Amino acid sequence: MRTFFKHISNILLLLIIIFLTNCQRNQVLKSHGISFLDKRQDSLVVNKMNKNDVRSLLGAPSTVGVFDDTVWIYIERTKTRGKLLNLGKNITLKNNVLVLKFNNRGLLYEKKFYDKEDIQKIAFSKEKEEGVSKESSFIKSFLSSVRQKMYKKK
């Protein structure tokens, strides 16, 4: 009878080990926003494409400028679970932001692409500035909120 329970406990232990190792092999990705934004933005042609072309290629923007509706922002964020030793904290794999600017006729005249490393390099001032242009302050506030969400501890 003891050997029977010993065999069952060994089988259960083996099943638990197989289950836990299988969970670590398959990486679970949580994506938000436009997939493959880094590759899709390469096909955008400045001074040739208009808002309709961009919308057909990328879809609706994640955010439109608060003060100026000619600024469109697309976001791609991919997270995964960390290793078991890190207690499963979320790790950001991709954090891409694409900022598009259109002229008054709807023609794309500027595109800026920021990846995870570019966002980390942006220096944000702690002081409150008066008289900053609307466009510059909007982009800074938007990127700082993305940065805060990226490093938010859960």
GROMACS .gro file of C-alpha atoms in nm:
model
  154
    1MET     CA    1   0.000   0.000   0.000
    2ARG     CA    2   0.286   0.239   0.078
    3THR     CA    3   0.448   0.173  -0.255
    4PHE     CA    4   0.118   0.254  -0.428
    5PHE     CA    5   0.100   0.600  -0.266
    6LYS     CA    6   0.468   0.654  -0.334
    7HIS     CA    7   0.415   0.585  -0.704
    8ILE     CA    8   0.114   0.817  -0.718
    9SER     CA    9   0.305   1.098  -0.544
   10ASN     CA   10   0.596   1.051  -0.788
   11ILE     CA   11   0.358   1.067  -1.084
   12LEU     CA   12   0.191   1.382  -0.947
   13LEU     CA   13   0.529   1.543  -0.888
   14LEU     CA   14   0.634   1.457  -1.243
   15LEU     CA   15   0.311   1.606  -1.386
   16ILE     CA   16   0.358   1.927  -1.186
   17ILE     CA   17   0.717   1.964  -1.308
   18ILE     CA   18   0.611   1.906  -1.670
   19PHE     CA   19   0.327   2.157  -1.636
   20LEU     CA   20   0.550   2.427  -1.484
   21THR     CA   21   0.829   2.387  -1.738
   22ASN     CA   22   0.582   2.393  -2.025
   23CYS     CA   23   0.442   2.727  -1.906
   24GLN     CA   24   0.789   2.880  -1.910
   25ARG     CA   25   0.869   2.760  -2.261
   26ASN     CA   26   0.569   2.922  -2.427
   27GLN     CA   27   0.612   3.296  -2.403
   28VAL     CA   28   0.281   3.475  -2.356
   29LEU     CA   29   0.272   3.808  -2.538
   30LYS     CA   30   0.023   4.084  -2.464
   31SER     CA   31   0.004   4.326  -2.753
   32HIS     CA   32  -0.164   4.666  -2.759
   33GLY     CA   33  -0.200   4.898  -3.057
   34ILE     CA   34  -0.086   4.847  -3.415
   35SER     CA   35   0.113   4.529  -3.473
   36PHE     CA   36   0.447   4.555  -3.657
   37LEU     CA   37   0.442   4.935  -3.647
   38ASP     CA   38   0.818   4.952  -3.703
   39LYS     CA   39   0.784   4.772  -4.038
   40ARG     CA   40   0.462   4.942  -4.147
   41GLN     CA   41   0.597   5.292  -4.095
   42ASP     CA   42   0.867   5.224  -4.355
   43SER     CA   43   0.602   5.218  -4.628
   44LEU     CA   44   0.478   5.569  -4.544
   45VAL     CA   45   0.600   5.824  -4.798
   46VAL     CA   46   0.635   6.181  -4.679
   47ASN     CA   47   0.490   6.449  -4.911
   48LYS     CA   48   0.314   6.180  -5.120
   49MET     CA   49   0.056   6.022  -4.889
   50ASN     CA   50  -0.254   6.182  -4.741
   51LYS     CA   51  -0.472   6.102  -4.439
   52ASN     CA   52  -0.681   5.848  -4.632
   53ASP     CA   53  -0.371   5.660  -4.750
   54VAL     CA   54  -0.234   5.646  -4.396
   55ARG     CA   55  -0.569   5.535  -4.254
   56SER     CA   56  -0.595   5.254  -4.511
   57LEU     CA   57  -0.241   5.138  -4.432
   58LEU     CA   58  -0.236   5.172  -4.051
   59GLY     CA   59  -0.601   5.206  -3.954
   60ALA     CA   60  -0.741   5.467  -3.719
   61PRO     CA   61  -0.481   5.648  -3.507
   62SER     CA   62  -0.442   5.558  -3.142
   63THR     CA   63  -0.452   5.926  -3.050
   64VAL     CA   64  -0.517   6.250  -3.235
   65GLY     CA   65  -0.351   6.570  -3.116
   66VAL     CA   66  -0.537   6.752  -2.840
   67PHE     CA   67  -0.476   7.103  -2.969
   68ASP     CA   68  -0.420   7.016  -3.333
   69ASP     CA   69  -0.604   6.740  -3.519
   70THR     CA   70  -0.331   6.727  -3.784
   71VAL     CA   71  -0.108   6.527  -3.546
   72TRP     CA   72  -0.179   6.153  -3.542
   73ILE     CA   73  -0.010   5.913  -3.302
   74TYR     CA   74   0.011   5.537  -3.341
   75ILE     CA   75   0.125   5.310  -3.058
   76GLU     CA   76   0.255   4.955  -3.039
   77ARG     CA   77   0.330   4.797  -2.702
   78THR     CA   78   0.414   4.432  -2.641
   79LYS     CA   79   0.458   4.290  -2.292
   80THR     CA   80   0.538   3.946  -2.160
   81ARG     CA   81   0.576   3.782  -1.824
   82GLY     CA   82   0.917   3.786  -1.665
   83LYS     CA   83   1.104   3.485  -1.545
   84LEU     CA   84   0.996   3.293  -1.240
   85LEU     CA   85   1.293   3.433  -1.048
   86ASN     CA   86   1.163   3.787  -1.105
   87LEU     CA   87   0.826   3.684  -0.960
   88GLY     CA   88   0.658   3.715  -1.298
   89LYS     CA   89   0.679   4.093  -1.337
   90ASN     CA   90   0.571   4.220  -1.676
   91ILE     CA   91   0.854   4.305  -1.914
   92THR     CA   92   0.804   4.547  -2.202
   93LEU     CA   93   0.946   4.397  -2.520
   94LYS     CA   94   0.831   4.666  -2.765
   95ASN     CA   95   0.720   5.021  -2.702
   96ASN     CA   96   0.696   5.197  -3.037
   97VAL     CA   97   0.536   5.534  -3.106
   98LEU     CA   98   0.481   5.684  -3.450
   99VAL     CA   99   0.397   6.056  -3.470
  100LEU     CA  100   0.259   6.177  -3.803
  101LYS     CA  101   0.197   6.540  -3.897
  102PHE     CA  102  -0.027   6.653  -4.179
  103ASN     CA  103  -0.056   6.994  -4.343
  104ASN     CA  104  -0.386   7.181  -4.378
  105ARG     CA  105  -0.462   6.993  -4.702
  106GLY     CA  106  -0.421   6.652  -4.535
  107LEU     CA  107  -0.081   6.569  -4.689
  108LEU     CA  108   0.173   6.389  -4.471
  109TYR     CA  109   0.471   6.621  -4.425
  110GLU     CA  110   0.654   6.473  -4.125
  111LYS     CA  111   0.689   6.137  -3.954
  112LYS     CA  112   0.884   6.055  -3.641
  113PHE     CA  113   0.930   5.703  -3.509
  114TYR     CA  114   1.031   5.639  -3.148
  115ASP     CA  115   1.123   5.295  -3.020
  116LYS     CA  116   1.180   5.183  -2.661
  117GLU     CA  117   1.538   5.311  -2.651
  118ASP     CA  118   1.449   5.649  -2.806
  119ILE     CA  119   1.179   5.709  -2.546
  120GLN     CA  120   1.425   5.636  -2.266
  121LYS     CA  121   1.672   5.892  -2.409
  122ILE     CA  122   1.420   6.177  -2.404
  123ALA     CA  123   1.505   6.417  -2.123
  124PHE     CA  124   1.198   6.548  -1.946
  125SER     CA  125   1.215   6.868  -1.749
  126LYS     CA  126   1.087   6.866  -1.392
  127GLU     CA  127   1.012   7.238  -1.409
  128LYS     CA  128   0.685   7.372  -1.536
  129GLU     CA  129   0.740   7.584  -1.843
  130GLU     CA  130   0.516   7.868  -1.947
  131GLY     CA  131   0.481   7.967  -2.310
  132VAL     CA  132   0.583   7.632  -2.461
  133SER     CA  133   0.433   7.563  -2.800
  134LYS     CA  134   0.118   7.350  -2.795
  135GLU     CA  135   0.262   7.086  -3.026
  136SER     CA  136   0.586   7.034  -2.834
  137SER     CA  137   0.420   7.016  -2.494
  138PHE     CA  138   0.158   6.768  -2.619
  139ILE     CA  139   0.418   6.528  -2.756
  140LYS     CA  140   0.626   6.555  -2.438
  141SER     CA  141   0.325   6.494  -2.214
  142PHE     CA  142   0.211   6.202  -2.428
  143LEU     CA  143   0.554   6.035  -2.433
  144SER     CA  144   0.599   6.090  -2.059
  145SER     CA  145   0.268   5.916  -1.992
  146VAL     CA  146   0.376   5.624  -2.213
  147ARG     CA  147   0.705   5.613  -2.021
  148GLN     CA  148   0.523   5.611  -1.685
  149LYS     CA  149   0.299   5.326  -1.798
  150MET     CA  150   0.600   5.134  -1.922
  151TYR     CA  151   0.780   5.150  -1.587
  152LYS     CA  152   0.472   5.130  -1.366
  153LYS     CA  153   0.518   4.866  -1.099
  154LYS     CA  154   0.236   4.617  -1.069
   0.00000   0.00000   0.00000
